[in-house]
């Protein structure tokens, strides 16, 4: 199911065993800044940088894979499909917060899993690292949210 308006595309993907939701929006819109303000004191710096480059941001917000289905590739399929749809909608930057506080299967490294798609940790937030793609943008922001 998709809901479309002039500035934002909502992407919701559901399949047996899992679901994912997110959206694609111009960085000039308040959505990204509002979302980041919930998680980081550095939201203004990040949104300023995204707006300066005129980015169109794909934000992966929620993903869930049923416990009994984990390890079967459902999460990989969901993220791949989201990235494809977001790219088709003009996304130039992909963003997510790697929620390290959520329960994972024993031995599963969520951050490393997102890194396998090309995401790079840019800064710490209250829930886990803010991860971005492309890498150059993440590297510019490294340190914004880290204590030195």
PDB file of C-alpha atoms in Angstrom, residues 2 6 12-13 16 21 42 47 53 66 69 77 85 92 95 97 106-108 112 114 120 126 135 139 141-142:
ATOM      1  CA  UNK A   2       1.320   3.448  -0.893  1.00  0.00           C
ATOM      2  CA  UNK A   6       3.445  16.050  -3.689  1.00  0.00           C
ATOM      3  CA  UNK A  12       4.837   0.031   3.239  1.00  0.00           C
ATOM      4  CA  UNK A  13       5.885  -3.515   2.405  1.00  0.00           C
ATOM      5  CA  UNK A  16       4.315 -13.371   5.342  1.00  0.00           C
ATOM      6  CA  UNK A  21       7.666   0.926   6.461  1.00  0.00           C
ATOM      7  CA  UNK A  42      22.353  17.148  16.409  1.00  0.00           C
ATOM      8  CA  UNK A  47      19.115  18.380   8.369  1.00  0.00           C
ATOM      9  CA  UNK A  53      22.883  19.293  -0.842  1.00  0.00           C
ATOM     10  CA  UNK A  66       8.720 -12.678  12.958  1.00  0.00           C
ATOM     11  CA  UNK A  69      11.143 -16.474  10.267  1.00  0.00           C
ATOM     12  CA  UNK A  77      14.219  -8.985   0.862  1.00  0.00           C
ATOM     13  CA  UNK A  85      11.287   1.544  -4.497  1.00  0.00           C
ATOM     14  CA  UNK A  92      19.590  10.224  -3.111  1.00  0.00           C
ATOM     15  CA  UNK A  95      18.792   6.792   6.389  1.00  0.00           C
ATOM     16  CA  UNK A  97      18.436   4.384  13.082  1.00  0.00           C
ATOM     17  CA  UNK A 106      21.653 -14.527  19.605  1.00  0.00           C
ATOM     18  CA  UNK A 107      24.837 -13.667  17.740  1.00  0.00           C
ATOM     19  CA  UNK A 108      23.074 -11.391  15.245  1.00  0.00           C
ATOM     20  CA  UNK A 112      26.920  -5.167  10.639  1.00  0.00           C
ATOM     21  CA  UNK A 114      22.879  -2.891   7.732  1.00  0.00           C
ATOM     22  CA  UNK A 120      27.596   3.638   7.408  1.00  0.00           C
ATOM     23  CA  UNK A 126      19.506   7.622  21.981  1.00  0.00           C
ATOM     24  CA  UNK A 135      29.218   6.670   2.563  1.00  0.00           C
ATOM     25  CA  UNK A 139      31.727  10.355   6.795  1.00  0.00           C
ATOM     26  CA  UNK A 141      28.764  13.705   9.758  1.00  0.00           C
ATOM     27  CA  UNK A 142      30.888  11.297  11.780  1.00  0.00           C
TER      28      UNK A 142
END
